[in-house]
Coordinates of C-alpha atoms and ligand atoms in Angstrom, one line a residue:
X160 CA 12.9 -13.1 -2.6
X161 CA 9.1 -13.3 -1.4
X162 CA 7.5 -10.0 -2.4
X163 CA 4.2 -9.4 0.4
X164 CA 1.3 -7.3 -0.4
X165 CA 0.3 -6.1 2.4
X166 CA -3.3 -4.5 2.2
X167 CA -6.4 -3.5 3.8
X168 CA -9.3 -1.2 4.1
X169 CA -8.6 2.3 5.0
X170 CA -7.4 2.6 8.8
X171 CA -7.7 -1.3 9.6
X172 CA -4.2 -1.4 10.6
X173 CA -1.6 -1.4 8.0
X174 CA 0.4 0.6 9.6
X175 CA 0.3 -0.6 13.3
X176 CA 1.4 -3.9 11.3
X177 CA 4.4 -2.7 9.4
X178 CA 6.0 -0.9 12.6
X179 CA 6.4 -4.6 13.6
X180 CA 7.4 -5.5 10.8
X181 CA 10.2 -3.3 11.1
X182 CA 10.9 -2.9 14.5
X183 CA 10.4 -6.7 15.4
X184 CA 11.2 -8.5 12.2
X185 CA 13.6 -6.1 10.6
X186 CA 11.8 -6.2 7.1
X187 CA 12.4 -4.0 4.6
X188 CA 8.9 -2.2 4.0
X189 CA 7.7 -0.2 0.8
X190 CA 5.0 2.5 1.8
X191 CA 2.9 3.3 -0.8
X192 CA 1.0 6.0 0.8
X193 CA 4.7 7.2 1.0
X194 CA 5.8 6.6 -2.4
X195 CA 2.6 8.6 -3.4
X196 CA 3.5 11.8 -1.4
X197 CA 7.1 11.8 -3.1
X198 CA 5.7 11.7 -6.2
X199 CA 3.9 15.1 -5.6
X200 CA 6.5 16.9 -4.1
X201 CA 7.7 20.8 -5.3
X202 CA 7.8 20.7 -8.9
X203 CA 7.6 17.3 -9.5
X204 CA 5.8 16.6 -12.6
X205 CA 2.6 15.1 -11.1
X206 CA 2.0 18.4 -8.9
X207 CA 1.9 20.6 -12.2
X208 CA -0.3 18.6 -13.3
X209 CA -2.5 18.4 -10.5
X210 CA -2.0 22.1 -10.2
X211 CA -3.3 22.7 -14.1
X212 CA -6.5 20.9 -13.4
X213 CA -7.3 22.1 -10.2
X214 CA -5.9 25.6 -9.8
X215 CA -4.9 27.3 -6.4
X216 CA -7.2 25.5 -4.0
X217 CA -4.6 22.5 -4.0
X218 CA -1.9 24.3 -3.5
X219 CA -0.7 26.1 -0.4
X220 CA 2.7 28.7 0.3
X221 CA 5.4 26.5 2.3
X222 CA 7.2 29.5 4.2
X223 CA 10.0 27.8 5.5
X224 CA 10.5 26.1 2.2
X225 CA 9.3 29.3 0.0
X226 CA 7.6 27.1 -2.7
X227 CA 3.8 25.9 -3.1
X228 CA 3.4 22.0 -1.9
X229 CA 0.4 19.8 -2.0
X230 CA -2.6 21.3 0.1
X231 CA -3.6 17.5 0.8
X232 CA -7.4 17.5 2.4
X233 CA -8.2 19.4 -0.5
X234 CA -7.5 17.0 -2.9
X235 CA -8.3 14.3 -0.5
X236 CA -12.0 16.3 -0.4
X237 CA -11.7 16.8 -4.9
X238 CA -10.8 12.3 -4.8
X239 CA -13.3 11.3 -2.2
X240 CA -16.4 13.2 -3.8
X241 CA -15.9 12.7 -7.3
X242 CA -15.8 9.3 -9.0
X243 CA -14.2 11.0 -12.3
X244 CA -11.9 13.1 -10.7
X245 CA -10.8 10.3 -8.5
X246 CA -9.8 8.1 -11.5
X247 CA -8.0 11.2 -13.6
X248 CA -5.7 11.8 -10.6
X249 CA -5.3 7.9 -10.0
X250 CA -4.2 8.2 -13.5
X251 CA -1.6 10.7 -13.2
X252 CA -0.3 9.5 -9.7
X253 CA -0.3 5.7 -9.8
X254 CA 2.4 4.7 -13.4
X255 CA 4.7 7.5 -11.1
X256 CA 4.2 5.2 -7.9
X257 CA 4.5 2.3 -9.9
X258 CA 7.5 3.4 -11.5
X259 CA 9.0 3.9 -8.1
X260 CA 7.8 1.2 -6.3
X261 CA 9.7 -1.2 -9.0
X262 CA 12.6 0.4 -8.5
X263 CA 12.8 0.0 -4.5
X264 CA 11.9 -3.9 -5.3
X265 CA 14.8 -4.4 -7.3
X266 CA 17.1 -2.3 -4.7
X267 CA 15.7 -4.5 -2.5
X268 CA 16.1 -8.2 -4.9
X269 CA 19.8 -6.6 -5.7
X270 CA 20.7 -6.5 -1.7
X271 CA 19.7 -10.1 -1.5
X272 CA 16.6 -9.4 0.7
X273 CA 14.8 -12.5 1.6
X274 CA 11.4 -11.2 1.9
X275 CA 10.0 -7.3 1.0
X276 CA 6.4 -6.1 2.1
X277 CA 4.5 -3.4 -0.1
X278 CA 2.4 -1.7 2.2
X279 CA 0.0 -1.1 -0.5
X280 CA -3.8 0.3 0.4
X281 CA -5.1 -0.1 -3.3
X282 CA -3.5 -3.7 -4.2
X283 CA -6.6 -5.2 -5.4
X284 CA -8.1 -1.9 -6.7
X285 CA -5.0 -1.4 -8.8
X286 CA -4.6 -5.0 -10.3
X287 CA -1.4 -4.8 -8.4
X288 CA -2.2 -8.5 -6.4
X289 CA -0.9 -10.6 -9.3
X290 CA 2.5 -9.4 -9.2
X291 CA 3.2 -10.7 -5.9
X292 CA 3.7 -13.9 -4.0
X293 CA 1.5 -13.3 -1.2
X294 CA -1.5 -11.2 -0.6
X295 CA -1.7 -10.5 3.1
X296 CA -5.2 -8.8 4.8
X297 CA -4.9 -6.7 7.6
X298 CA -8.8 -7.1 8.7
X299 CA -10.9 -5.2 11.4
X300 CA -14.3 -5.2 11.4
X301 CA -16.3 -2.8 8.9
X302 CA -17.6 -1.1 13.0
X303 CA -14.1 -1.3 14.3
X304 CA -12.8 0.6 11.1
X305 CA -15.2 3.6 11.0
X306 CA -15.0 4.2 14.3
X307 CA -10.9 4.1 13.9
X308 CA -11.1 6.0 11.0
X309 CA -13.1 8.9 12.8
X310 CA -11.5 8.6 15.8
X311 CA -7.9 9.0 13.3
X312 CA -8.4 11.5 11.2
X313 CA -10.8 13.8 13.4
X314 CA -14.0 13.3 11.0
X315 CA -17.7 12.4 10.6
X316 CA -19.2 9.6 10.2
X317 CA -20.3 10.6 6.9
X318 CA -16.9 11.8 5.4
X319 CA -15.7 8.4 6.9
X320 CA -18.3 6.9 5.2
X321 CA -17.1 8.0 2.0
X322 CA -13.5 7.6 2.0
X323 CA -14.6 3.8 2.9
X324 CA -16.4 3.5 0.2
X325 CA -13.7 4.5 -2.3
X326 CA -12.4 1.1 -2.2
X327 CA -13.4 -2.1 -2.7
X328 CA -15.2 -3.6 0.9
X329 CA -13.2 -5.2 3.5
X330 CA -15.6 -8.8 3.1
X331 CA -14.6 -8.9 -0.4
X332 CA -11.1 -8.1 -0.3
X333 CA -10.8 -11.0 2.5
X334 CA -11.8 -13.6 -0.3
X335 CA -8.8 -12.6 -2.4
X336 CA -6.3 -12.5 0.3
X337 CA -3.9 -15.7 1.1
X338 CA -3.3 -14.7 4.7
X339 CA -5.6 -12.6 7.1
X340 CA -4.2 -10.8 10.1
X341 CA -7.3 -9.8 12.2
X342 CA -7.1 -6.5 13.7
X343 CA -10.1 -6.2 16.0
X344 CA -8.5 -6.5 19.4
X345 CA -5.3 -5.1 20.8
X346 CA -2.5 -4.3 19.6
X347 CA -0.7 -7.3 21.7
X348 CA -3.1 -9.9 19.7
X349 CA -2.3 -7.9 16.1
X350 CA 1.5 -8.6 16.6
X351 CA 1.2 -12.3 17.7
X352 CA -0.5 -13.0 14.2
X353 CA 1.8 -10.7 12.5
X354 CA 4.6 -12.9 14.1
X355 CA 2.6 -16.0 13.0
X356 CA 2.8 -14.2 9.1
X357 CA 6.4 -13.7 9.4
X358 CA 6.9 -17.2 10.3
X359 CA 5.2 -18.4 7.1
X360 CA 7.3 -16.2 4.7
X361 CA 10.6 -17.1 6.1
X362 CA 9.8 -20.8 5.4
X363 CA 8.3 -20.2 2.6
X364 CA 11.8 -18.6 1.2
X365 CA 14.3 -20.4 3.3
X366 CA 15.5 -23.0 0.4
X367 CA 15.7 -19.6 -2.2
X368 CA 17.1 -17.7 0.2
X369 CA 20.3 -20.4 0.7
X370 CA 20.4 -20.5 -3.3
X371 CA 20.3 -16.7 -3.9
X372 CA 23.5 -16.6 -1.4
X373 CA 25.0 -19.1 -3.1
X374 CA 24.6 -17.6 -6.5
X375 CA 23.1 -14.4 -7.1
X376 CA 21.8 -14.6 -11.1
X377 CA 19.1 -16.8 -9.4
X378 CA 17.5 -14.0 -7.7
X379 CA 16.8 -12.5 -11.4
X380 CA 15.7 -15.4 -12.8
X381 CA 13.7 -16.1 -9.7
X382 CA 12.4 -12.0 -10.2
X383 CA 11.3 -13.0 -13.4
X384 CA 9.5 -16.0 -13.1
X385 CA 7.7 -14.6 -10.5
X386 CA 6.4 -11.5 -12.4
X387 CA 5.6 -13.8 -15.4
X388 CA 3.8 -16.7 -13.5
X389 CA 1.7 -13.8 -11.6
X390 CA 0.7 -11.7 -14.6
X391 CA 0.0 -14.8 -17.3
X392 CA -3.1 -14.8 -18.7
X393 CA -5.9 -13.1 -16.9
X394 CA -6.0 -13.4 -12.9
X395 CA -9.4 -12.0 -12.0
X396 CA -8.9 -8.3 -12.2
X397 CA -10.8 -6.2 -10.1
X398 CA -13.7 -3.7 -11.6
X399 CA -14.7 -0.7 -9.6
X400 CA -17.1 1.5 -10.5
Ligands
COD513 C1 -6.0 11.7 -1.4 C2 -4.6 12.0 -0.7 C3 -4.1 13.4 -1.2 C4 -4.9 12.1 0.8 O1 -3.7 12.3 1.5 P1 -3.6 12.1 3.1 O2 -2.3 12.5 3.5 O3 -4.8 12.7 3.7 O4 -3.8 10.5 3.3 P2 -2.7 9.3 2.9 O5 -2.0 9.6 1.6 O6 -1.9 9.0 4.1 O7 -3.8 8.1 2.6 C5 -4.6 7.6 3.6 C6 -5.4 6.4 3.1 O8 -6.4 6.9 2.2 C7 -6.7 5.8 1.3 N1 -6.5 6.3 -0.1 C8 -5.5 7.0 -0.6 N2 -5.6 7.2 -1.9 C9 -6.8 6.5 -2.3 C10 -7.4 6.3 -3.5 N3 -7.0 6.7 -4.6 N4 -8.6 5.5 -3.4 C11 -9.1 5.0 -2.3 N5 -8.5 5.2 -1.1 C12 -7.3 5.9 -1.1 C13 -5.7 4.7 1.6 O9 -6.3 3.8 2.5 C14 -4.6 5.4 2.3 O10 -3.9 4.5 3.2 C15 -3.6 10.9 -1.0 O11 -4.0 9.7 -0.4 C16 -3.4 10.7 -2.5 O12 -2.6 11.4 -3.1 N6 -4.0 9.6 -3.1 C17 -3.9 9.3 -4.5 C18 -2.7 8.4 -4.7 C19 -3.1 7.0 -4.4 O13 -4.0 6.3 -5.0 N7 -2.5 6.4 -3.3 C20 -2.7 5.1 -2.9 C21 -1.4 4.3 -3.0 S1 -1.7 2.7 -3.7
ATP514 N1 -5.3 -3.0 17.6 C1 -5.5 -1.7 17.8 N2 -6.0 -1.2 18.9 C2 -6.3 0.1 19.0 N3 -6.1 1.0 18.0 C3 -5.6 0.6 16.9 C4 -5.2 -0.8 16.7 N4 -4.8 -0.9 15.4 C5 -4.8 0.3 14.9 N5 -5.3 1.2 15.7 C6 -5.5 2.6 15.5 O1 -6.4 2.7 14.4 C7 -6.0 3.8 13.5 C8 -5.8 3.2 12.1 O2 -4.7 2.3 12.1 P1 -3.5 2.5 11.0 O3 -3.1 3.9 10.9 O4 -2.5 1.5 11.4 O5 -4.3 2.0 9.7 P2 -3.9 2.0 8.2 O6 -4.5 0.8 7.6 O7 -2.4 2.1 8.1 O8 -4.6 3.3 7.7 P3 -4.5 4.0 6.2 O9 -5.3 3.2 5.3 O10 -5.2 5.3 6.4 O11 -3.1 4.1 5.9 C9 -4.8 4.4 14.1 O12 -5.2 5.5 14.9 C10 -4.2 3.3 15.0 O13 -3.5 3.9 16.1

Protein backbone atom coordinates (compact mmCIF):
# COMPACT_ATOMS: atom_id res chain seq x y z
CA UNK A 1 0.00 0.00 0.00
CA UNK A 2 1.38 3.66 -1.00
CA UNK A 3 0.89 5.83 2.05
CA UNK A 4 0.57 9.91 0.48
CA UNK A 5 1.33 12.89 2.46
CA UNK A 6 -0.59 15.21 1.36
CA UNK A 7 0.50 18.77 2.62
CA UNK A 8 0.51 22.39 2.13
CA UNK A 9 0.51 25.83 3.56
CA UNK A 10 -2.48 26.92 5.44
CA UNK A 11 -5.66 27.41 3.07
CA UNK A 12 -3.64 26.43 -0.32
CA UNK A 13 -6.03 23.79 -0.98
CA UNK A 14 -5.80 20.69 0.78
CA UNK A 15 -9.01 20.32 1.14
CA UNK A 16 -10.51 21.26 -2.27
CA UNK A 17 -8.00 18.37 -3.22
CA UNK A 18 -9.06 15.58 -0.97
CA UNK A 19 -12.90 16.03 -1.87
CA UNK A 20 -11.66 14.70 -5.25
CA UNK A 21 -9.83 12.45 -3.90
CA UNK A 22 -12.72 11.05 -2.50
CA UNK A 23 -15.53 11.81 -4.60
CA UNK A 24 -13.53 11.18 -7.92
CA UNK A 25 -10.97 8.66 -6.97
CA UNK A 26 -12.58 6.90 -4.11
CA UNK A 27 -9.47 7.11 -1.78
CA UNK A 28 -9.56 6.50 1.58
CA UNK A 29 -8.34 9.97 3.16
CA UNK A 30 -6.95 10.51 6.88
CA UNK A 31 -7.73 14.19 7.99
CA UNK A 32 -5.50 15.35 10.34
CA UNK A 33 -7.03 18.56 11.21
CA UNK A 34 -9.83 15.90 11.95
CA UNK A 35 -7.92 13.54 13.92
CA UNK A 36 -6.86 16.64 16.01
CA UNK A 37 -10.44 17.78 16.99
CA UNK A 38 -11.28 14.12 18.15
CA UNK A 39 -8.51 14.13 20.25
CA UNK A 40 -10.01 17.14 22.26
CA UNK A 41 -13.32 16.13 22.53
CA UNK A 42 -15.48 16.17 26.21
CA UNK A 43 -13.26 14.65 28.59
CA UNK A 44 -10.84 13.37 26.61
CA UNK A 45 -7.50 13.52 28.24
CA UNK A 46 -5.93 16.28 26.01
CA UNK A 47 -8.90 18.83 26.86
CA UNK A 48 -8.07 18.52 30.73
CA UNK A 49 -5.02 19.21 30.04
CA UNK A 50 -5.59 22.02 27.92
CA UNK A 51 -8.15 23.04 30.37
CA UNK A 52 -5.45 22.96 33.54
CA UNK A 53 -3.11 25.31 31.62
CA UNK A 54 -5.40 27.58 30.22
CA UNK A 55 -8.43 27.90 32.49
CA UNK A 56 -12.05 28.95 31.44
CA UNK A 57 -11.20 31.08 28.39
CA UNK A 58 -10.83 27.78 26.34
CA UNK A 59 -13.66 26.28 27.29
CA UNK A 60 -17.20 27.09 26.41
CA UNK A 61 -21.01 25.46 27.86
CA UNK A 62 -22.29 23.06 24.95
CA UNK A 63 -26.25 23.34 25.77
CA UNK A 64 -27.49 20.77 23.72
CA UNK A 65 -24.67 18.50 24.81
CA UNK A 66 -24.58 19.89 28.62
CA UNK A 67 -20.76 19.53 28.91
CA UNK A 68 -17.80 22.19 28.26
CA UNK A 69 -16.07 21.48 24.60
CA UNK A 70 -13.09 23.18 23.06
CA UNK A 71 -13.69 27.13 22.62
CA UNK A 72 -11.40 26.80 19.43
CA UNK A 73 -10.39 30.58 18.21
CA UNK A 74 -9.33 30.92 21.58
CA UNK A 75 -6.81 28.59 21.51
CA UNK A 76 -6.25 29.14 17.92
CA UNK A 77 -5.50 33.06 19.23
CA UNK A 78 -3.21 31.27 22.71
CA UNK A 79 -1.09 28.94 19.41
CA UNK A 80 -0.85 31.58 16.93
CA UNK A 81 0.64 34.36 19.35
CA UNK A 82 2.81 32.47 21.40
CA UNK A 83 5.83 30.48 20.06
CA UNK A 84 6.09 28.59 23.62
CA UNK A 85 2.61 27.97 24.08
CA UNK A 86 2.35 26.78 20.58
CA UNK A 87 4.98 24.04 21.13
CA UNK A 88 3.45 22.91 24.81
CA UNK A 89 0.04 22.24 23.20
CA UNK A 90 1.80 20.61 19.97
CA UNK A 91 3.21 18.58 22.62
CA UNK A 92 0.16 17.38 24.31
CA UNK A 93 -1.97 17.12 21.02
CA UNK A 94 0.37 15.68 18.36
CA UNK A 95 1.68 11.66 20.20
CA UNK A 96 -2.53 11.61 20.62
CA UNK A 97 -2.95 12.31 16.68
CA UNK A 98 -0.14 10.30 16.04
CA UNK A 99 -1.40 7.53 17.97
CA UNK A 100 -4.57 7.68 16.02
CA UNK A 101 -3.41 8.30 12.80
CA UNK A 102 -1.36 4.90 12.96
CA UNK A 103 -4.13 3.20 13.81
CA UNK A 104 -6.47 4.28 10.73
CA UNK A 105 -3.22 3.34 8.49
CA UNK A 106 -3.20 -0.09 9.55
CA UNK A 107 -7.21 -0.25 9.31
CA UNK A 108 -6.55 0.90 6.14
CA UNK A 109 -3.13 -1.66 5.20
CA UNK A 110 -5.53 -4.56 6.95
CA UNK A 111 -8.52 -3.85 4.28
CA UNK A 112 -6.01 -4.20 1.50
CA UNK A 113 -6.18 -0.47 0.43
CA UNK A 114 -3.95 0.24 -2.47
CA UNK A 115 -3.12 3.74 -1.75
CA UNK A 116 -4.16 6.00 1.64
CA UNK A 117 -3.67 9.92 1.68
CA UNK A 118 -2.83 11.75 5.10
CA UNK A 119 -4.13 15.00 4.73
CA UNK A 120 -1.60 16.29 6.99
CA UNK A 121 -0.96 20.31 7.30
CA UNK A 122 2.22 19.99 9.60
CA UNK A 123 4.11 16.96 7.62
CA UNK A 124 7.31 18.56 7.30
CA UNK A 125 6.98 20.62 10.62
CA UNK A 126 6.33 17.37 12.44
CA UNK A 127 9.13 15.17 10.93
CA UNK A 128 6.21 13.20 9.76
CA UNK A 129 7.54 13.17 5.79
CA UNK A 130 9.91 10.28 6.34
CA UNK A 131 7.39 7.88 7.17
CA UNK A 132 5.72 7.98 3.88
CA UNK A 133 6.20 7.08 0.28
CA UNK A 134 5.25 10.20 -1.31
CA UNK A 135 5.19 13.74 -0.29
CA UNK A 136 2.63 15.53 -2.25
CA UNK A 137 2.40 19.77 -2.36
CA UNK A 138 -0.67 21.33 -2.74
CA UNK A 139 0.87 24.90 -3.86
CA UNK A 140 -0.76 28.38 -4.43
CA UNK A 141 1.00 31.29 -4.45
CA UNK A 142 2.11 32.98 -1.02
CA UNK A 143 -0.73 36.25 -2.66
CA UNK A 144 -3.22 33.62 -3.65
CA UNK A 145 -2.95 32.08 -0.07
CA UNK A 146 -3.42 35.17 2.13
CA UNK A 147 -5.98 36.53 0.26
CA UNK A 148 -7.78 32.82 0.51
CA UNK A 149 -7.06 32.60 3.89
CA UNK A 150 -8.77 36.00 4.72
CA UNK A 151 -11.31 35.67 2.40
CA UNK A 152 -11.85 31.86 4.50
CA UNK A 153 -11.82 32.43 7.71
CA UNK A 154 -13.20 36.11 7.85
CA UNK A 155 -9.79 37.83 9.12
CA UNK A 156 -7.07 40.47 8.70
CA UNK A 157 -4.37 40.56 6.95
CA UNK A 158 -2.39 40.63 9.97
CA UNK A 159 -3.97 37.66 11.88
CA UNK A 160 -3.47 35.97 8.40
CA UNK A 161 -0.22 36.91 8.48
CA UNK A 162 0.49 35.12 11.55
CA UNK A 163 -1.15 31.96 11.23
CA UNK A 164 1.08 31.77 7.86
CA UNK A 165 3.88 32.22 9.52
CA UNK A 166 3.46 29.41 11.99
CA UNK A 167 4.69 27.03 9.62
CA UNK A 168 7.35 26.48 7.57
CA UNK A 169 6.99 28.84 3.98
CA UNK A 170 5.30 27.46 1.03
CA UNK A 171 8.91 28.02 -1.25
CA UNK A 172 10.57 25.80 1.04
CA UNK A 173 8.19 23.23 1.66
CA UNK A 174 8.04 22.88 -2.33
CA UNK A 175 11.80 21.68 -2.37
CA UNK A 176 10.98 18.77 -0.11
CA UNK A 177 7.93 17.66 -1.87
CA UNK A 178 8.01 14.71 -4.67
CA UNK A 179 4.97 15.91 -6.45
CA UNK A 180 3.38 19.52 -6.69
CA UNK A 181 -0.19 20.13 -7.47
CA UNK A 182 -0.48 23.93 -8.27
CA UNK A 183 -3.44 25.58 -6.87
CA UNK A 184 -3.48 29.05 -8.30
CA UNK A 185 -6.22 28.84 -10.93
CA UNK A 186 -9.62 27.11 -10.84
CA UNK A 187 -10.74 24.63 -9.36
CA UNK A 188 -11.24 22.70 -12.93
CA UNK A 189 -7.28 23.05 -13.43
CA UNK A 190 -6.64 21.82 -9.45
CA UNK A 191 -8.51 18.44 -10.25
CA UNK A 192 -6.88 17.73 -13.73
CA UNK A 193 -3.44 17.65 -11.84
CA UNK A 194 -4.97 15.93 -8.95
CA UNK A 195 -6.04 13.29 -11.60
CA UNK A 196 -2.55 13.42 -13.13
CA UNK A 197 -1.27 12.51 -9.06
CA UNK A 198 -3.60 9.74 -8.87
CA UNK A 199 -2.41 8.33 -12.03
CA UNK A 200 1.14 8.16 -10.59
CA UNK A 201 0.30 6.32 -7.38
CA UNK A 202 -1.82 3.75 -8.93
CA UNK A 203 1.26 2.73 -11.10
CA UNK A 204 3.36 3.17 -8.74
CA UNK A 205 1.48 0.32 -6.64
CA UNK A 206 -0.08 -1.68 -9.35
CA UNK A 207 2.59 -4.83 -9.09
CA UNK A 208 2.11 -4.60 -4.93
CA UNK A 209 -1.26 -4.27 -5.10
CA UNK A 210 -1.65 -7.72 -7.40
CA UNK A 211 0.88 -9.38 -4.67
CA UNK A 212 -0.95 -8.09 -1.59
CA UNK A 213 -4.28 -9.80 -3.17
CA UNK A 214 -2.54 -12.73 -3.71
CA UNK A 215 -1.11 -13.08 -0.38
CA UNK A 216 -1.79 -10.82 2.36
CA UNK A 217 1.46 -11.22 5.03
CA UNK A 218 3.10 -9.06 2.17
CA UNK A 219 1.27 -6.05 2.96
CA UNK A 220 3.03 -6.34 6.60
CA UNK A 221 6.18 -6.96 5.52
CA UNK A 222 5.71 -4.32 2.84
CA UNK A 223 4.32 -1.87 6.12
CA UNK A 224 7.39 -2.55 7.63
CA UNK A 225 9.92 -2.04 5.20
CA UNK A 226 8.49 1.04 4.40
CA UNK A 227 8.54 2.57 7.87
CA UNK A 228 12.14 1.27 8.33
CA UNK A 229 13.64 2.44 4.88
CA UNK A 230 11.86 6.03 5.56
CA UNK A 231 12.96 6.50 9.19
CA UNK A 232 16.81 5.03 8.83
CA UNK A 233 19.36 7.10 9.73
CA UNK A 234 18.64 10.81 9.70
CA UNK A 235 16.45 12.21 6.74
CA UNK A 236 16.85 15.98 7.05
CA UNK A 237 14.52 16.92 9.79
CA UNK A 238 13.04 20.01 9.85
CA UNK A 239 13.99 22.85 12.61
CA UNK A 240 11.53 25.64 13.40
CA UNK A 241 12.01 28.10 15.60
C1 LIG B 1 -5.40 25.81 16.74
C2 LIG B 1 -6.71 25.06 16.50
C3 LIG B 1 -7.50 24.95 17.78
C4 LIG B 1 -7.54 25.88 15.46
O1 LIG B 1 -8.73 25.19 15.18
P1 LIG B 1 -9.62 25.61 13.90
O2 LIG B 1 -10.86 24.79 13.95
O3 LIG B 1 -9.75 27.10 13.85
O4 LIG B 1 -8.74 25.23 12.61
P2 LIG B 1 -8.35 23.76 12.04
O5 LIG B 1 -8.09 22.79 13.14
O6 LIG B 1 -9.32 23.38 11.00
O7 LIG B 1 -6.91 24.07 11.40
C5 LIG B 1 -6.82 24.92 10.26
C6 LIG B 1 -5.40 25.01 9.80
O8 LIG B 1 -4.60 25.67 10.77
C7 LIG B 1 -3.26 25.25 10.61
N1 LIG B 1 -2.75 24.73 11.90
C8 LIG B 1 -3.40 23.95 12.80
N2 LIG B 1 -2.59 23.64 13.83
C9 LIG B 1 -1.40 24.23 13.55
C10 LIG B 1 -0.15 24.27 14.23
N3 LIG B 1 0.03 23.61 15.38
N4 LIG B 1 0.85 24.97 13.65
C11 LIG B 1 0.69 25.63 12.49
N5 LIG B 1 -0.47 25.62 11.79
C12 LIG B 1 -1.49 24.92 12.33
C13 LIG B 1 -3.30 24.10 9.56
O9 LIG B 1 -2.96 24.60 8.29
C14 LIG B 1 -4.73 23.67 9.59
O10 LIG B 1 -5.11 23.05 8.37
C15 LIG B 1 -6.45 23.65 15.90
O11 LIG B 1 -5.92 23.74 14.61
C16 LIG B 1 -5.52 22.82 16.77
O12 LIG B 1 -5.95 22.24 17.75
N6 LIG B 1 -4.19 22.77 16.39
C17 LIG B 1 -3.22 22.01 17.16
C18 LIG B 1 -3.11 20.61 16.65
C19 LIG B 1 -2.27 20.54 15.41
O13 LIG B 1 -1.06 20.78 15.44
N7 LIG B 1 -2.95 20.22 14.29
C20 LIG B 1 -2.33 20.04 13.01
C21 LIG B 1 -2.49 18.57 12.63
S1 LIG B 1 -1.00 17.96 11.89
N1 LIG C 1 -8.86 26.70 -7.09
C1 LIG C 1 -9.58 27.44 -6.26
N2 LIG C 1 -10.29 28.49 -6.69
C2 LIG C 1 -10.99 29.28 -5.83
N3 LIG C 1 -11.04 29.10 -4.50
C3 LIG C 1 -10.34 28.06 -4.00
C4 LIG C 1 -9.59 27.17 -4.83
N4 LIG C 1 -9.01 26.25 -4.04
C5 LIG C 1 -9.38 26.52 -2.78
N5 LIG C 1 -10.18 27.60 -2.75
C6 LIG C 1 -10.76 28.22 -1.53
O1 LIG C 1 -9.66 28.63 -0.72
C7 LIG C 1 -9.92 28.38 0.65
C8 LIG C 1 -8.83 27.46 1.22
O2 LIG C 1 -8.94 26.17 0.60
P1 LIG C 1 -8.96 24.84 1.49
O3 LIG C 1 -9.90 25.01 2.62
O4 LIG C 1 -9.14 23.70 0.55
O5 LIG C 1 -7.44 24.90 2.02
P2 LIG C 1 -6.72 23.95 3.09
O6 LIG C 1 -5.31 23.83 2.61
O7 LIG C 1 -7.49 22.70 3.29
O8 LIG C 1 -6.80 24.86 4.38
P3 LIG C 1 -6.35 24.51 5.92
O9 LIG C 1 -4.87 24.53 5.93
O10 LIG C 1 -6.91 25.62 6.72
O11 LIG C 1 -6.94 23.18 6.26
C9 LIG C 1 -11.34 27.78 0.72
O12 LIG C 1 -12.25 28.81 0.99
C10 LIG C 1 -11.56 27.22 -0.69
O13 LIG C 1 -12.93 27.21 -1.05
Amino acid sequence: MLVVGLTGGIATGKSTVTQRLREEHKLRVIDLDSVARQVVEPNTPALRSIADRYGDRVLKWDEPSNQHTLNRPALARILFDDKAEKKWIESVLHPEILKRTAWEVLKAYASLSRVVVLDVPLLFEANLHRYVGVRTLVYSSQDVQLHRLMQRDGISEHDAQKKIAAQLPIDVKVDMADQVVHNDSSREETYREVDGVVSEWCARTRYWYLLQWLCPPLAAIQAAWAVWWSGRGNQGGVKQE
